[in-house]
Coordinates of C-alpha atoms and ligand atoms in Angstrom, one line a residue:
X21 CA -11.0 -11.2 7.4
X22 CA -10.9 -13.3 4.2
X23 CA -13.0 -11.2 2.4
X24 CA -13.1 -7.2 2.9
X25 CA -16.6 -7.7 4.3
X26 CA -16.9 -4.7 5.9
X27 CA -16.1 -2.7 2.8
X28 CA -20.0 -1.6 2.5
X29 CA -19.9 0.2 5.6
X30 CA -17.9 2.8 3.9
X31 CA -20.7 3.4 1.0
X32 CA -22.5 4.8 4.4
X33 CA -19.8 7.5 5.4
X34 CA -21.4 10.4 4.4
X35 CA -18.5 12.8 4.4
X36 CA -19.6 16.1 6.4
X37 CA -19.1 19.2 4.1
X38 CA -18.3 22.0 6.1
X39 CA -17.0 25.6 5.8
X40 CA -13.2 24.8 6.0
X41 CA -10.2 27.6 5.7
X42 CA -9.4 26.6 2.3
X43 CA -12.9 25.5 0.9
X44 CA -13.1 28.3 -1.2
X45 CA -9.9 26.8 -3.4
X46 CA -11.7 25.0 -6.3
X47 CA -8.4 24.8 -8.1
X48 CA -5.2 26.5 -9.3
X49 CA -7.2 28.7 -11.8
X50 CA -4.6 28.4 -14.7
X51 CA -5.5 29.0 -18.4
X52 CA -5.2 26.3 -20.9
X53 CA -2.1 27.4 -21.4
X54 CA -0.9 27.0 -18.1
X55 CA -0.9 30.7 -17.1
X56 CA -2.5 32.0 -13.4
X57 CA -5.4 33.7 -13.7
X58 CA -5.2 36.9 -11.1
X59 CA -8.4 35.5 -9.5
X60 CA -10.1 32.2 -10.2
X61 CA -11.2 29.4 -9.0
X62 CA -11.0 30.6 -5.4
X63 CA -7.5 31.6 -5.7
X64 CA -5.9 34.9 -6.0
X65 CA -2.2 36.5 -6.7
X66 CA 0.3 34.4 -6.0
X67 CA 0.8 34.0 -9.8
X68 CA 4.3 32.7 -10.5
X69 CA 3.7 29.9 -7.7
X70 CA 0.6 29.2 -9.3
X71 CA 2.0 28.5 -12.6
X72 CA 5.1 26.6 -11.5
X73 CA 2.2 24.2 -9.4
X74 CA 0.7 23.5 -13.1
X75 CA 3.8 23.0 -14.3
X76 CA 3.6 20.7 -11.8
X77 CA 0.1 18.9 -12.6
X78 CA 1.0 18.5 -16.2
X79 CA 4.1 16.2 -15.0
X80 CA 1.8 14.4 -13.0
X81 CA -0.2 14.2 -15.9
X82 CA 2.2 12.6 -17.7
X83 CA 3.5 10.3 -15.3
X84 CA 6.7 12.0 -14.6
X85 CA 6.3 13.3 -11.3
X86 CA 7.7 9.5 -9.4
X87 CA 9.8 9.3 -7.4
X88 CA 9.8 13.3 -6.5
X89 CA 8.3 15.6 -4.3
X90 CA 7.3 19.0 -3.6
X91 CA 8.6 21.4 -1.5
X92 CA 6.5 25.1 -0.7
X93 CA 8.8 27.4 1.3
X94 CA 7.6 30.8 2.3
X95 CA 6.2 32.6 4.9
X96 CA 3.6 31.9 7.2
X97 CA 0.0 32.4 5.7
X98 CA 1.0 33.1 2.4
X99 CA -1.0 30.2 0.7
X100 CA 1.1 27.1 1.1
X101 CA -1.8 24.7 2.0
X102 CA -4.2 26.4 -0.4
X103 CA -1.4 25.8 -4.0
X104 CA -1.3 22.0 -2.0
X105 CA -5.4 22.1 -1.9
X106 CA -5.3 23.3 -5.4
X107 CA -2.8 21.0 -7.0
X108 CA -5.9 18.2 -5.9
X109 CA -8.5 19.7 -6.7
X110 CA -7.2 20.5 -10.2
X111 CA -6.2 17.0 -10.4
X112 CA -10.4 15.8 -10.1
X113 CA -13.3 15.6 -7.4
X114 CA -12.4 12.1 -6.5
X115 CA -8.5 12.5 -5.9
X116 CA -7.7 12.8 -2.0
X117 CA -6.4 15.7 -0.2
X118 CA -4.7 14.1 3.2
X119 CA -3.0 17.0 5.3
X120 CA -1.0 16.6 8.6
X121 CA 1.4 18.6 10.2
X122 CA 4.7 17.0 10.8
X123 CA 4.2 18.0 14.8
X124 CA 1.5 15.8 14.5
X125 CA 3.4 12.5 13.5
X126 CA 4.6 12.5 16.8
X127 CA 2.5 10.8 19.2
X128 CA 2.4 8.9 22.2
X129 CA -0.4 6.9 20.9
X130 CA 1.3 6.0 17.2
X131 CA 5.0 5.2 16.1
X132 CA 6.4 8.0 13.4
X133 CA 6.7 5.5 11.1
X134 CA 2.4 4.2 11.8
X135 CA 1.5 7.4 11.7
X136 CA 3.0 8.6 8.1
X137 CA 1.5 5.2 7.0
X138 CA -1.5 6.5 7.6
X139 CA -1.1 9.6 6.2
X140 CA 0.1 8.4 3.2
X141 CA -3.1 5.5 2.8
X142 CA -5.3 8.9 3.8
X143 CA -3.3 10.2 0.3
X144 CA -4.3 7.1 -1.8
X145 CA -8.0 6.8 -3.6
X146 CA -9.5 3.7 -4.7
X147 CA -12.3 3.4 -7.2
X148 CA -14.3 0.4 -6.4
X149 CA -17.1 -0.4 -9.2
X150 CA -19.6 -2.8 -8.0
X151 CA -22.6 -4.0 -9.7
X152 CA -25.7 -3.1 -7.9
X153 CA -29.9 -3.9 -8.1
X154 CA -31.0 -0.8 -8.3
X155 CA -34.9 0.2 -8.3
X156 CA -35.0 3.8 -10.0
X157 CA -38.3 5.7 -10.6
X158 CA -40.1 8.6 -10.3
X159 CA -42.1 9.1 -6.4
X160 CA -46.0 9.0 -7.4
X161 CA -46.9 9.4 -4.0
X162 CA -45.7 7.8 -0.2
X163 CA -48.1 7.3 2.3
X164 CA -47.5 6.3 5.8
X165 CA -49.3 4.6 8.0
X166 CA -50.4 6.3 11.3
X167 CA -49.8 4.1 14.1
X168 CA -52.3 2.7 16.4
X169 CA -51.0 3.8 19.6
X170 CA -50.8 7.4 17.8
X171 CA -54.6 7.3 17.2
X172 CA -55.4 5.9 20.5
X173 CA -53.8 9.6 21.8
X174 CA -50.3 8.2 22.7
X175 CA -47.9 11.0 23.5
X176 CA -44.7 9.6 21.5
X177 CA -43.6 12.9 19.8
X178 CA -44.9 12.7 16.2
X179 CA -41.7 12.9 14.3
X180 CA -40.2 10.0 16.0
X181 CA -39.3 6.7 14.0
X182 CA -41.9 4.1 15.8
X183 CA -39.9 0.7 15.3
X184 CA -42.9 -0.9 13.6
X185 CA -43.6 2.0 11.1
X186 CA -45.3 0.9 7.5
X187 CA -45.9 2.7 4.5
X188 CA -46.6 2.5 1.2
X189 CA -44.4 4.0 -1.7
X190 CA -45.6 3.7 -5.3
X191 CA -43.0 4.6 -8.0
X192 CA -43.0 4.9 -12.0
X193 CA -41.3 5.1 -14.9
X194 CA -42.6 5.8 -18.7
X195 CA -43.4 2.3 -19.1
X196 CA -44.8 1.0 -15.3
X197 CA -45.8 1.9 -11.8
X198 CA -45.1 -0.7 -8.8
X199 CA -46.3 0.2 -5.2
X200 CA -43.5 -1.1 -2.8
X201 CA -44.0 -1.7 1.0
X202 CA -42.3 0.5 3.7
X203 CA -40.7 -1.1 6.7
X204 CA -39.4 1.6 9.7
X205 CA -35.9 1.6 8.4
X206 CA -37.1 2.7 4.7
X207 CA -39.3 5.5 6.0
X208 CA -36.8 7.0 8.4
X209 CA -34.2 7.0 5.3
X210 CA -36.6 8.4 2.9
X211 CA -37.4 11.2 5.2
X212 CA -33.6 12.0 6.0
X213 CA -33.5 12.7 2.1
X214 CA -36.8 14.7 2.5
X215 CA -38.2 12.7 -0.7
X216 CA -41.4 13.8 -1.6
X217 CA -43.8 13.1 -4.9
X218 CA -42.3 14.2 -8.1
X219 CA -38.1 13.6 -7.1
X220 CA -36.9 10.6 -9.4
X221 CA -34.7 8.3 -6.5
X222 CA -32.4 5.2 -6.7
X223 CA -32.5 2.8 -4.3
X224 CA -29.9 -0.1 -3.5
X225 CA -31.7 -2.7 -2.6
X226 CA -28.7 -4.3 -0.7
X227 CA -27.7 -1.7 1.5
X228 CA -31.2 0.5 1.5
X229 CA -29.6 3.8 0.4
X230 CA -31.3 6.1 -1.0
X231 CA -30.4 8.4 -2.8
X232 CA -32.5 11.5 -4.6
X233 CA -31.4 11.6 -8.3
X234 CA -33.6 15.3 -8.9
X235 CA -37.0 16.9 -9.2
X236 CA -38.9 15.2 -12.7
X237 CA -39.1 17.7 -15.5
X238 CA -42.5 16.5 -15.2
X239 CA -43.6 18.5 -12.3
X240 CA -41.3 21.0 -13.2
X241 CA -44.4 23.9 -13.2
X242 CA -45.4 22.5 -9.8
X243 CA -46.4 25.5 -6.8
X244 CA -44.8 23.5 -4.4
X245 CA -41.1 25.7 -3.5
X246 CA -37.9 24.4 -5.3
X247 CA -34.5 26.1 -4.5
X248 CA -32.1 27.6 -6.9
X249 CA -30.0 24.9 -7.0
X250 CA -33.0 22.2 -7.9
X251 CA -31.8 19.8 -10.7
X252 CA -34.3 18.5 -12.7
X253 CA -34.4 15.2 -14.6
X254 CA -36.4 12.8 -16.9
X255 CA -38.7 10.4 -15.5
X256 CA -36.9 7.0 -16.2
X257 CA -37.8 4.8 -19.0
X258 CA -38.0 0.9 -19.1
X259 CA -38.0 -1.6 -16.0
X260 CA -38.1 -0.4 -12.3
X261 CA -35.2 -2.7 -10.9
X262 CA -32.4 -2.3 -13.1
X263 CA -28.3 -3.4 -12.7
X264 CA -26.2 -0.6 -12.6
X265 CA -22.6 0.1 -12.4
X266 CA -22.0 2.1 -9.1
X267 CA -18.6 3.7 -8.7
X268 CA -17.7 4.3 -4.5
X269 CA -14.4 6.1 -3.7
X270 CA -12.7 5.2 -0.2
X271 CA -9.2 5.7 0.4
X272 CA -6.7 2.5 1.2
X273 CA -7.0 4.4 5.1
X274 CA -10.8 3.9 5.2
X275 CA -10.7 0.2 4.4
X276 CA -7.8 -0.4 6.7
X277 CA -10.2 1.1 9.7
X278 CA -13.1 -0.6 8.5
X279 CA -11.6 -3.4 8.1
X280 CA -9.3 -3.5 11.3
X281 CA -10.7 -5.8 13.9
X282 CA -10.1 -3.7 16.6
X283 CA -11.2 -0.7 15.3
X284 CA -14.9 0.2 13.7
X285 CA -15.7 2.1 11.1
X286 CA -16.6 5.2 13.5
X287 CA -12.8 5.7 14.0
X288 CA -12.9 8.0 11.1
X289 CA -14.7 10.0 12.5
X290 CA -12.8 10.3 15.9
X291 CA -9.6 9.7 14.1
X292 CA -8.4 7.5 17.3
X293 CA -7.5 4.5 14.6
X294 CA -4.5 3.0 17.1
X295 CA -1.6 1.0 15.1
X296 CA -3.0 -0.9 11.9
X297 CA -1.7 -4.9 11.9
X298 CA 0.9 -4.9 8.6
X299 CA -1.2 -8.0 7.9
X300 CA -4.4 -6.6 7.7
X301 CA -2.7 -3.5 5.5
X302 CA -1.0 -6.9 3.4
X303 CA -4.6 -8.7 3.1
X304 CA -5.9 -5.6 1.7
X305 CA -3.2 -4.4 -0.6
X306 CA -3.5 -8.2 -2.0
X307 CA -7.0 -7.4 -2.4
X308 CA -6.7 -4.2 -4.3
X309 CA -4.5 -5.9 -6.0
X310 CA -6.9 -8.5 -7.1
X311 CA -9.8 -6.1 -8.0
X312 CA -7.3 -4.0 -10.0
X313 CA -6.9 -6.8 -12.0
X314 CA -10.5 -7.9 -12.5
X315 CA -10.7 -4.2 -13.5
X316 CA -13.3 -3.8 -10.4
X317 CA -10.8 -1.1 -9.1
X318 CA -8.4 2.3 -10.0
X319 CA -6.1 3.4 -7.5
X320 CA -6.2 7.4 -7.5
X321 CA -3.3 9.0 -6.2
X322 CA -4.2 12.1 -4.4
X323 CA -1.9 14.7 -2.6
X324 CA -0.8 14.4 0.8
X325 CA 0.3 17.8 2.1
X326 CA 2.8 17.8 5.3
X327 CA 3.4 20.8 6.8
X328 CA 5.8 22.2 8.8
X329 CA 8.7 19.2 7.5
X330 CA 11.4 21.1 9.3
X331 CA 9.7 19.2 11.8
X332 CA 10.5 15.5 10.4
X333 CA 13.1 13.8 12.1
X334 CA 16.1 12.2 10.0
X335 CA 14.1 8.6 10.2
X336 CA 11.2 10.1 8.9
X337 CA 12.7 11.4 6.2
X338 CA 14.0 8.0 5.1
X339 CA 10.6 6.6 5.2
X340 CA 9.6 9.0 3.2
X341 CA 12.8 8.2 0.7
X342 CA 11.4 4.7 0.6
X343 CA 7.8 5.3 0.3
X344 CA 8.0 7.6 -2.8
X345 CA 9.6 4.8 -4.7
X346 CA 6.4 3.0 -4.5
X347 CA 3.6 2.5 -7.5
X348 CA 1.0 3.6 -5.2
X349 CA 2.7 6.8 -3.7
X350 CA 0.6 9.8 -3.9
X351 CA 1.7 12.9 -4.9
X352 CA 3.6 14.6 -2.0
X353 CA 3.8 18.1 -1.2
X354 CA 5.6 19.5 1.7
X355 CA 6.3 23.1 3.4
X356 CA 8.3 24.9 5.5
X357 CA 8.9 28.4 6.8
X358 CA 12.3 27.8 8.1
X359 CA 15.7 28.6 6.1
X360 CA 18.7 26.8 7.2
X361 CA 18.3 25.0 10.3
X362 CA 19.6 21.5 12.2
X363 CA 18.0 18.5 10.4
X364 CA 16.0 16.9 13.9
X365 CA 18.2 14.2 15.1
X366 CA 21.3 14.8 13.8
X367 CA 24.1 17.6 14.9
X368 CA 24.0 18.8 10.4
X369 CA 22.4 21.8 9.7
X370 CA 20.7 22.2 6.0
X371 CA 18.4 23.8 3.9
X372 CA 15.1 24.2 5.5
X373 CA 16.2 21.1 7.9
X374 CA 15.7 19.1 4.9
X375 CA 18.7 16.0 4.2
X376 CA 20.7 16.5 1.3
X377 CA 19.7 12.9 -0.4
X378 CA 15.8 14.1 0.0
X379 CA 16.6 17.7 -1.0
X380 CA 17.6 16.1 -4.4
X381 CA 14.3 15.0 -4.9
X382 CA 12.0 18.1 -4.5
X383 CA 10.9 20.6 -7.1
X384 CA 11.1 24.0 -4.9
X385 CA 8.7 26.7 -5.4
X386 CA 8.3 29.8 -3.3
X387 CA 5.4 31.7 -2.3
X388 CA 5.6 35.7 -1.8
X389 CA 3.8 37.9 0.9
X390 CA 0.8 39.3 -0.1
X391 CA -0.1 42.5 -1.4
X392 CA -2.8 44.6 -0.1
X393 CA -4.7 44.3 -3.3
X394 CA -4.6 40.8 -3.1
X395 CA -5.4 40.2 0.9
X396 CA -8.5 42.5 -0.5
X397 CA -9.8 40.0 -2.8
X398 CA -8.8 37.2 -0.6
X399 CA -11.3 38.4 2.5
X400 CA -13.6 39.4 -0.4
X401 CA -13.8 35.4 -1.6
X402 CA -14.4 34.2 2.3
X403 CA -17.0 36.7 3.3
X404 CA -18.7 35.1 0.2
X405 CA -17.6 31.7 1.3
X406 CA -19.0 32.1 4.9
X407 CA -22.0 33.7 3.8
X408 CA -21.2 36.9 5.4
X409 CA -22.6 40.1 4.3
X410 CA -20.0 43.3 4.9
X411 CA -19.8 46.7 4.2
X412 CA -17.3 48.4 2.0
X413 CA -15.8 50.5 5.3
X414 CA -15.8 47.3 7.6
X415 CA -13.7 45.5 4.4
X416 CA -11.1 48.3 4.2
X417 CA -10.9 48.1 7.3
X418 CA -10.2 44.4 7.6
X419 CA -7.7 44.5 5.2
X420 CA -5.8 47.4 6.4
X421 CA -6.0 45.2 9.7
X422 CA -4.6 42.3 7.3
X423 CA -1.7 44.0 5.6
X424 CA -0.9 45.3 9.2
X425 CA -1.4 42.1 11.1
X426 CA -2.0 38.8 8.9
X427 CA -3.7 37.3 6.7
X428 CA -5.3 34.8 8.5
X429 CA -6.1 37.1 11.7
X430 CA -8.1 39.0 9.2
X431 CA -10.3 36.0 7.7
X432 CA -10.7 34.7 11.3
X433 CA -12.2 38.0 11.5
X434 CA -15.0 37.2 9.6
X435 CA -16.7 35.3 11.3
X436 CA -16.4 36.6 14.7
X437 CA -17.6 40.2 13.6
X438 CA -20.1 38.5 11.6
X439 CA -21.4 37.0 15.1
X440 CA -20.9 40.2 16.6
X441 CA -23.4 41.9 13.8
X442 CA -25.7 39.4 14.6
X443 CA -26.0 40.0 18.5
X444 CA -26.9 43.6 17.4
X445 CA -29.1 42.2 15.2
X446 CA -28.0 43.6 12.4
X447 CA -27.6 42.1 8.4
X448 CA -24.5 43.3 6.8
X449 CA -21.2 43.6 9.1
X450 CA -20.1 47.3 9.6
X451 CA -16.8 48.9 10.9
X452 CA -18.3 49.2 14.5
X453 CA -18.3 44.6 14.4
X454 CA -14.7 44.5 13.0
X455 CA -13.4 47.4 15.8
X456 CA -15.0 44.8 18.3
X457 CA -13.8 41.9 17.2
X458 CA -10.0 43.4 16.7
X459 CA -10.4 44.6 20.3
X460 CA -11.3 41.3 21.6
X461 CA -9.3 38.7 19.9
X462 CA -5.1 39.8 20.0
X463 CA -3.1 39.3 17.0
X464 CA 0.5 37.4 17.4
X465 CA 1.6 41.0 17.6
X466 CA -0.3 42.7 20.2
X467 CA -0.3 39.2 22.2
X468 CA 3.2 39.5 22.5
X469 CA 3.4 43.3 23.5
X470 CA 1.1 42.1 26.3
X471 CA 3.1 39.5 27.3
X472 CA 6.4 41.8 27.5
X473 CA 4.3 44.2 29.6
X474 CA 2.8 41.6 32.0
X475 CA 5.6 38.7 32.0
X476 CA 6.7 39.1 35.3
X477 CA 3.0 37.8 35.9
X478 CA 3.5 35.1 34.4
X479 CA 5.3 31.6 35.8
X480 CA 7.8 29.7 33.9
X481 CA 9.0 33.2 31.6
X482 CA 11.7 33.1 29.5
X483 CA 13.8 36.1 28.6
X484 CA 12.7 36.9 24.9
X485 CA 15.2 36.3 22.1
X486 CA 16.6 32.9 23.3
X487 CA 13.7 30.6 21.3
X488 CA 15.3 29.4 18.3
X489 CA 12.9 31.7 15.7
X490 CA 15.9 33.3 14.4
X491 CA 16.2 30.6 11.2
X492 CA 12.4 30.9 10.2
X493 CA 11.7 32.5 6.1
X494 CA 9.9 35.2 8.6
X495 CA 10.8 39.0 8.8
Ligands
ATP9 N1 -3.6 32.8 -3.2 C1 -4.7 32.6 -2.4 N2 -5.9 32.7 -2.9 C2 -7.0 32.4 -2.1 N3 -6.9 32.1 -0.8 C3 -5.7 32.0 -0.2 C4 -4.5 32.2 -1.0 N4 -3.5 32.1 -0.2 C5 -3.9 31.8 1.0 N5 -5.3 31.8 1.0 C6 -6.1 31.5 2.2 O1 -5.5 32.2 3.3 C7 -5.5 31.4 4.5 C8 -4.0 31.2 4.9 O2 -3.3 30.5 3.9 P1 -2.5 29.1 4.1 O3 -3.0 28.3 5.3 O4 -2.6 28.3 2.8 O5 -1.1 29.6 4.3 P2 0.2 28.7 4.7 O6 1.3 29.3 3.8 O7 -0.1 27.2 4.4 O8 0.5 29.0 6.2 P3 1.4 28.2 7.2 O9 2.8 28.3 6.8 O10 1.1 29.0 8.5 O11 0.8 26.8 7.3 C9 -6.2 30.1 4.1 O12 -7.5 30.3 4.4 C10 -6.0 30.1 2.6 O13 -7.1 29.3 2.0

């Protein structure tokens, strides 16, 4: 692996956007002067956490924030992951969000020590600028060819890619018009894009990406249906092929997976990466190096959020000690529902199970239990989130069920009533879903009334009261 060679493989990880718990966080929704917002950006209430967390990102800012860390204690579900979430996403689109829960760290398959590597190269951006040939134009029209064997009344299913496919695809800007030859591959792409006459598109010519840049002004008054969220640009001036700076942002993980021997790119998605060689992390921390220098790369420090660190054991803490002394480190928050409890592997109990030399190093902030006002406008933000429409009785409702239960029973909710509504066929979630859901799914509450009532039923029970819960921030 002399060169990263495999680096262009990233470029084709498209990362899968998906309706997460906190995707509705689109910042810390401060002021310009630093103040919280009651609700913005996705985040509601909360407000003197809010404002100590962009204290926070103003010290990172400014380059203060080495060498320290974060710590979030408060109860469960009162919006420790979301201030981490927001703290990134204040901080721009690019910078990383890695989260892992301490529990996590310890598995059969990694070392401790591997595994908070990992997590902390998941934490670390780099900004790779390449030049690239480029050919950007404006679609005057694509035409495929219709296979033989199609004519002749084959019964291959139409929409599948024939190896031999050809085309034509004839592009302009202001100035010129070119008509390019298809091969199989190009079609196949240019259909996953669903390009069609009138979008302006780029295309690498190295790696055959393509990549729809908007609808032309141009064609703007066409009949043929745009949605709401159509962008529409100029039809390019000047040359067809053009050199163009293109920016890609991986993280120092994706290129150590890529670029592992025994592991291919997929990995990422299955997460089963195995131990990472220190040479191969050493090759490519020379390399980033390198590119830094040439001023081909940035290294973007994002957040990496553990939760649960009561959960760390005292070695883990000193690699964490270590690892926040270093250039690269990203900006680490941690969290923790427990008070004073035994630091894992020693007899020495502490603050939130936390060492006293790494206790020194963390800026505390505490998050409060919610009010019913605010769990209001919280379920309010994921029903919009998840695209669920809900009645003003079912969201009473749901947040009575959420002051009395939690939050995150309540948003969970969501989207079970929501498929509830649907098998009646209905549009907009009523009471009658959110009764049905709540009598399906238990709460932590109920659950364990159950299992009082029924534990002789069960094998294995232990007599409640001896489990060591009595040290958590919990009421
Ligand atoms: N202030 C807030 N504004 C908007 N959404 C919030 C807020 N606080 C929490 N949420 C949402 O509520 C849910 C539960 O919160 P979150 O997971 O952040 O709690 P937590 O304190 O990290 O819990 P735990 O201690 O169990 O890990 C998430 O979907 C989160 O995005």
């Amino acid at each position: 692996m002399a060169e990263l060679k495999r680096l262009s493989e990233s470029r084709d990880l498209t990362r899968i956007e998906r309706i997460g718990a906190h995707s509705h966080i689109r910042g810390l929704g401060l002021d310009s002067s630093l103040e919280a917002r009651d609700a913005s950006e996705g985040m509601v209430g909360q407000l003197p956490a809010r404002k100590a967390a962009g204290l926070i990102l103003q010290l990172i800012r400014q380059g203060k924030i080495a060498g320290r860390a974060v710590l979030l204690a408060g109860q469960p579900g009162t919006g420790k992951t979301a201030l981490a979430m927001g703290i990134a996403k204040s901080l721009g689109a690019e910078t990383p969000f890695a989260s892992v829960a301490a529990s996590e760290l310890f598995s059969l398959d990694l070392s401790k020590t591997e595994a908070l590597r990992q997590a902390f190269r998941r934490a670390i951006g780099v900004r790779i600028k390449e030049e690239a040939e480029i050919i950007e134009g404006e679609v005057v029209e694509i035409s495929i060819d219709r296979p033989l064997s199609a004519a002749a009344g084959s019964s291959a299913p139409s929409g599948a890619t024939a190896p031999g496919k050809t085309g034509r695809l004839t592009l302009k800007t202001t100035d010129m018009e070119t008509v390019y030859e298809l091969g199989g591959k190009m079609i196949e792409a240019l259909g996953k894009e669903k390009v069609q006459s009138g979008d302006v598109i780029a295309l690498d010519k190295a790696s055959g990406k393509v990549t729809k840049l908007g609808r032309s002004i141009g064609r703007s008054r066409d009949y043929d249906a745009v949605g709401p969220h159509t962008k529409f640009v100029k039809c390019p001036e000047g040359e067809l092929q053009k050199r163009k700076e293109v920016v890609h942002c991986v993280t120092l993980h994706e290129i150590d997976v890529i670029n592992s021997r025994t592991q291919g790119f997929l990995a990422l998605f299955t997460g089963d990466t195995g131990e990472i060689r220190a040479e191969v992390r050493e090759q490519i921390d020379t390399k980033v190096a390198e590119w830094r220098e040439e001023g081909k790369a940035d290294i973007v420090p994002g957040v990496l959020f553990i939760d649960e660190v009561h959960m760390l054991d005292i070695e883990c803490f000193s690699f964490l000690n270590r690892a926040l002394e270093n250039d690269m480190a990203p900006i680490l928050v941690i969290a923790t529902n427990r008070g004073i409890t035994s630091i894992r592997g020693t007899n020495y109990r502490s603050p939130h199970g936390i060492p006293p030399d790494f206790l020194d190093r963390l800026l505390i902030i505490t998050t409060q239990p919610y009010t019913e006002d605010d769990i209001r406008k919280i379920l309010d933000i994921r029903c919009d989130e998840e695209d669920v429409e809900m009645s003003a009785d079912a969201k009473v409702l749901l947040t009575k069920i959420g002051v009395e239960t939690s939050l995150r029973y309540a948003i969970h909710l969501i989207t079970s009533a929501a498929l509830a509504c649907q098998k009646r066929k209905g549009k907009v979630v009523e009471m009658e879903d959110i009764s049905r859901v709540y009598q399906l799914f238990l709460d932590v509450k109920r659950s364990t009334q159950y299992l009082m009532e029924y534990q002789s039923q069960y094998m294995f029970n232990e007599v409640p009261g001896e489990a060591d819960g009595d040290d958590t921030m919990q009421s």
